[in-house]
Amino acid sequence: MKKWMTIILISIISFGLASCSNQDDAAVEDFVREYKVEQYTVTDPMNPPDEVILTESMEKYLSEDAYINLAANRFYSVAPDLAKKLNASIELKDITLEEVKTEAGVTSYKYSLELLFDNGTKTETVERKGELSITTAEEFVITRDWENKITEIWGEKF
C-alpha cells in the first residue's frame, strides 16, 4: 500500500511540475509574440512607425544592455524601412520557439517568425529565424535578440 501511495504522490508532483512548465512556456511564447508583433507590424507602409519611437517602445521588453546594443545597431528600423521600400504592410502571422538551454536564470531560444508581406497586388509569407535569451527571475526580460540577416522578399534582403 505504501508503494502505491508513493507512486501516486510522485505522479501528482510530476504532473504538477509539468503543468507549471507548460504554463511558463505559454507565458514566454505570449511575451515573445507581443514583442515581435510590436517590432514587425507595419499597417501603412507609406507612413511606417517612426524608428526612434518604435525603438523607445521596445525598451520595456529588454534589459538595459540589450536595449543599448539593439538601438545602436538600428535593429528596430528594419521592418519600417523595408515596408516603405517595398510599399508593403507587414504582419506577424506565427512564431515558433525552441528552447536551447537554461543556465543561471536565463533561457535561450531559437525562433522562427512567419511574416506576411502585402503590397495590395501580391502577398507573400517569409520565414525569418533568430535567437534570443530571456531572464525569468521576476519578470521576463530579453537580454539578447539576434536575427539572421539573409532573409529575402521580392529581391530585397533584410
mmCIF file of C-alpha atoms in Angstrom:
data_model
loop_
_atom_site.group_PDB
_atom_site.id
_atom_site.type_symbol
_atom_site.label_atom_id
_atom_site.label_comp_id
_atom_site.label_asym_id
_atom_site.label_seq_id
_atom_site.Cartn_x
_atom_site.Cartn_y
_atom_site.Cartn_z
ATOM 1 C CA MET A 1 0.000 0.000 0.000
ATOM 2 C CA LYS A 2 2.851 2.384 0.811
ATOM 3 C CA LYS A 3 4.370 1.741 -2.615
ATOM 4 C CA TRP A 4 1.125 2.718 -4.344
ATOM 5 C CA MET A 5 0.784 5.859 -2.275
ATOM 6 C CA THR A 6 4.378 6.794 -3.100
ATOM 7 C CA ILE A 7 3.787 6.176 -6.818
ATOM 8 C CA ILE A 8 0.597 8.242 -6.756
ATOM 9 C CA LEU A 9 2.312 11.069 -4.863
ATOM 10 C CA ILE A 10 5.249 11.111 -7.273
ATOM 11 C CA SER A 11 2.833 11.098 -10.227
ATOM 12 C CA ILE A 12 0.902 14.048 -8.829
ATOM 13 C CA ILE A 13 4.085 16.035 -8.199
ATOM 14 C CA SER A 14 5.445 15.231 -11.682
ATOM 15 C CA PHE A 15 2.158 16.215 -13.313
ATOM 16 C CA GLY A 16 2.100 19.443 -11.334
ATOM 17 C CA LEU A 17 5.660 20.333 -12.343
ATOM 18 C CA ALA A 18 4.950 19.531 -15.983
ATOM 19 C CA SER A 19 1.828 21.666 -15.830
ATOM 20 C CA CYS A 20 3.800 24.621 -14.424
ATOM 21 C CA SER A 21 6.427 24.182 -17.120
ATOM 22 C CA ASN A 22 3.758 24.242 -19.858
ATOM 23 C CA GLN A 23 2.251 27.396 -18.357
ATOM 24 C CA ASP A 24 5.722 29.010 -18.315
ATOM 25 C CA ASP A 25 6.280 28.004 -21.951
ATOM 26 C CA ALA A 26 2.960 29.556 -22.955
ATOM 27 C CA ALA A 27 3.741 32.731 -20.996
ATOM 28 C CA VAL A 28 7.166 33.039 -22.650
ATOM 29 C CA GLU A 29 5.633 32.497 -26.082
ATOM 30 C CA ASP A 30 2.973 35.152 -25.396
ATOM 31 C CA PHE A 31 5.678 37.584 -24.228
ATOM 32 C CA VAL A 32 7.868 36.995 -27.300
ATOM 33 C CA ARG A 33 4.854 37.177 -29.626
ATOM 34 C CA GLU A 34 3.829 40.557 -28.147
ATOM 35 C CA TYR A 35 7.398 41.841 -28.553
ATOM 36 C CA LYS A 36 7.735 40.633 -32.166
ATOM 37 C CA VAL A 37 4.265 41.930 -33.139
ATOM 38 C CA GLU A 38 5.283 45.363 -31.903
ATOM 39 C CA GLN A 39 8.616 45.083 -33.725
ATOM 40 C CA TYR A 40 7.244 43.956 -37.093
ATOM 41 C CA THR A 41 3.731 45.350 -37.515
ATOM 42 C CA VAL A 42 3.555 47.969 -40.255
ATOM 43 C CA THR A 43 -0.008 48.687 -41.371
ATOM 44 C CA ASP A 44 0.684 51.755 -43.530
ATOM 45 C CA PRO A 45 3.947 51.330 -45.468
ATOM 46 C CA MET A 46 3.966 54.933 -46.667
ATOM 47 C CA ASN A 47 3.712 56.106 -43.059
ATOM 48 C CA PRO A 48 5.658 53.441 -41.113
ATOM 49 C CA PRO A 49 6.330 53.683 -37.386
ATOM 50 C CA ASP A 50 8.994 56.233 -36.525
ATOM 51 C CA GLU A 51 12.272 54.439 -35.757
ATOM 52 C CA VAL A 52 13.006 56.448 -32.610
ATOM 53 C CA ILE A 53 9.507 55.993 -31.180
ATOM 54 C CA LEU A 54 9.479 52.286 -32.092
ATOM 55 C CA THR A 55 12.901 51.740 -30.514
ATOM 56 C CA GLU A 56 11.822 53.527 -27.336
ATOM 57 C CA SER A 57 8.647 51.397 -27.150
ATOM 58 C CA MET A 58 10.769 48.232 -27.234
ATOM 59 C CA GLU A 59 12.673 49.223 -24.087
ATOM 60 C CA LYS A 60 10.001 47.690 -21.837
ATOM 61 C CA TYR A 61 10.878 44.206 -23.158
ATOM 62 C CA LEU A 62 14.668 44.488 -22.909
ATOM 63 C CA SER A 63 17.493 44.551 -20.409
ATOM 64 C CA GLU A 64 19.430 47.811 -20.375
ATOM 65 C CA ASP A 65 22.410 46.262 -22.208
ATOM 66 C CA ALA A 66 20.215 44.660 -24.871
ATOM 67 C CA TYR A 67 18.338 47.927 -25.397
ATOM 68 C CA ILE A 68 21.565 49.900 -25.847
ATOM 69 C CA ASN A 69 23.044 47.335 -28.268
ATOM 70 C CA LEU A 70 19.907 46.878 -30.369
ATOM 71 C CA ALA A 71 19.205 50.617 -30.540
ATOM 72 C CA ALA A 72 22.818 51.339 -31.558
ATOM 73 C CA ASN A 73 22.553 48.763 -34.365
ATOM 74 C CA ARG A 74 19.217 50.208 -35.583
ATOM 75 C CA PHE A 75 17.656 46.762 -35.081
ATOM 76 C CA TYR A 76 14.118 48.157 -34.971
ATOM 77 C CA SER A 77 14.424 50.186 -38.183
ATOM 78 C CA VAL A 78 14.476 47.032 -40.367
ATOM 79 C CA ALA A 79 10.697 46.493 -40.641
ATOM 80 C CA PRO A 80 9.663 50.140 -41.174
ATOM 81 C CA ASP A 81 12.445 50.729 -43.717
ATOM 82 C CA LEU A 82 11.640 47.542 -45.642
ATOM 83 C CA ALA A 83 7.890 48.212 -45.595
ATOM 84 C CA LYS A 84 8.435 51.668 -47.060
ATOM 85 C CA LYS A 85 10.911 50.398 -49.674
ATOM 86 C CA LEU A 86 8.537 47.618 -50.814
ATOM 87 C CA ASN A 87 5.356 49.656 -50.258
ATOM 88 C CA ALA A 88 4.021 46.661 -48.333
ATOM 89 C CA SER A 89 2.361 46.145 -44.988
ATOM 90 C CA ILE A 90 3.983 43.625 -42.638
ATOM 91 C CA GLU A 91 2.198 41.391 -40.162
ATOM 92 C CA LEU A 92 3.486 38.665 -37.850
ATOM 93 C CA LYS A 93 1.451 35.552 -38.661
ATOM 94 C CA ASP A 94 3.154 32.982 -36.429
ATOM 95 C CA ILE A 95 6.104 32.406 -34.155
ATOM 96 C CA THR A 96 7.751 29.160 -33.116
ATOM 97 C CA LEU A 97 10.109 28.940 -30.135
ATOM 98 C CA GLU A 98 12.524 26.123 -29.381
ATOM 99 C CA GLU A 99 14.271 26.151 -26.017
ATOM 100 C CA VAL A 100 18.016 25.677 -26.421
ATOM 101 C CA LYS A 101 19.381 25.909 -22.877
ATOM 102 C CA THR A 102 18.829 27.362 -19.439
ATOM 103 C CA GLU A 103 21.514 28.459 -17.059
ATOM 104 C CA ALA A 104 21.652 30.955 -14.198
ATOM 105 C CA GLY A 105 18.071 32.176 -14.668
ATOM 106 C CA VAL A 106 18.456 32.857 -18.400
ATOM 107 C CA THR A 107 16.786 30.682 -21.033
ATOM 108 C CA SER A 108 17.939 30.787 -24.646
ATOM 109 C CA TYR A 109 15.606 30.065 -27.558
ATOM 110 C CA LYS A 110 15.807 29.659 -31.300
ATOM 111 C CA TYR A 111 12.800 31.205 -33.003
ATOM 112 C CA SER A 112 11.172 31.258 -36.379
ATOM 113 C CA LEU A 113 8.831 34.036 -37.481
ATOM 114 C CA GLU A 114 6.306 33.897 -40.297
ATOM 115 C CA LEU A 115 5.920 37.404 -41.667
ATOM 116 C CA LEU A 116 3.173 38.290 -44.113
ATOM 117 C CA PHE A 117 4.012 40.986 -46.671
ATOM 118 C CA ASP A 118 1.149 42.561 -48.640
ATOM 119 C CA ASN A 119 1.576 45.327 -51.221
ATOM 120 C CA GLY A 120 -2.036 45.330 -52.408
ATOM 121 C CA THR A 121 -1.410 43.252 -55.512
ATOM 122 C CA LYS A 122 0.536 40.353 -54.067
ATOM 123 C CA THR A 123 1.133 38.768 -50.696
ATOM 124 C CA GLU A 124 3.921 36.528 -49.547
ATOM 125 C CA THR A 125 4.837 34.862 -46.285
ATOM 126 C CA VAL A 126 8.524 34.871 -45.384
ATOM 127 C CA GLU A 127 10.256 32.912 -42.642
ATOM 128 C CA ARG A 128 12.818 34.751 -40.526
ATOM 129 C CA LYS A 129 14.961 32.932 -37.977
ATOM 130 C CA GLY A 130 16.720 34.173 -34.902
ATOM 131 C CA GLU A 131 17.781 33.544 -31.346
ATOM 132 C CA LEU A 132 17.010 35.283 -28.094
ATOM 133 C CA SER A 133 17.667 34.921 -24.400
ATOM 134 C CA ILE A 134 15.196 35.756 -21.645
ATOM 135 C CA THR A 135 15.634 36.142 -17.904
ATOM 136 C CA THR A 136 12.836 34.713 -15.845
ATOM 137 C CA ALA A 137 13.823 35.935 -12.381
ATOM 138 C CA GLU A 138 10.824 38.126 -11.500
ATOM 139 C CA GLU A 139 9.517 39.074 -14.918
ATOM 140 C CA PHE A 140 10.518 38.267 -18.465
ATOM 141 C CA VAL A 141 13.302 40.455 -19.830
ATOM 142 C CA ILE A 142 15.058 39.897 -23.153
ATOM 143 C CA THR A 143 18.825 40.031 -22.715
ATOM 144 C CA ARG A 144 19.740 39.170 -26.319
ATOM 145 C CA ASP A 145 17.937 39.166 -29.658
ATOM 146 C CA TRP A 146 19.680 38.204 -32.881
ATOM 147 C CA GLU A 147 18.113 37.640 -36.300
ATOM 148 C CA ASN A 148 19.533 36.006 -39.398
ATOM 149 C CA LYS A 149 20.078 38.839 -41.875
ATOM 150 C CA ILE A 150 19.876 36.810 -45.080
ATOM 151 C CA THR A 151 16.102 36.730 -45.356
ATOM 152 C CA GLU A 152 14.831 37.940 -48.720
ATOM 153 C CA ILE A 153 11.495 39.235 -50.028
ATOM 154 C CA TRP A 154 10.843 40.469 -53.583
ATOM 155 C CA GLY A 155 14.545 40.879 -54.280
ATOM 156 C CA GLU A 156 15.320 42.762 -51.059
ATOM 157 C CA LYS A 157 17.480 41.239 -48.296
ATOM 158 C CA PHE A 158 16.719 42.122 -44.710
#
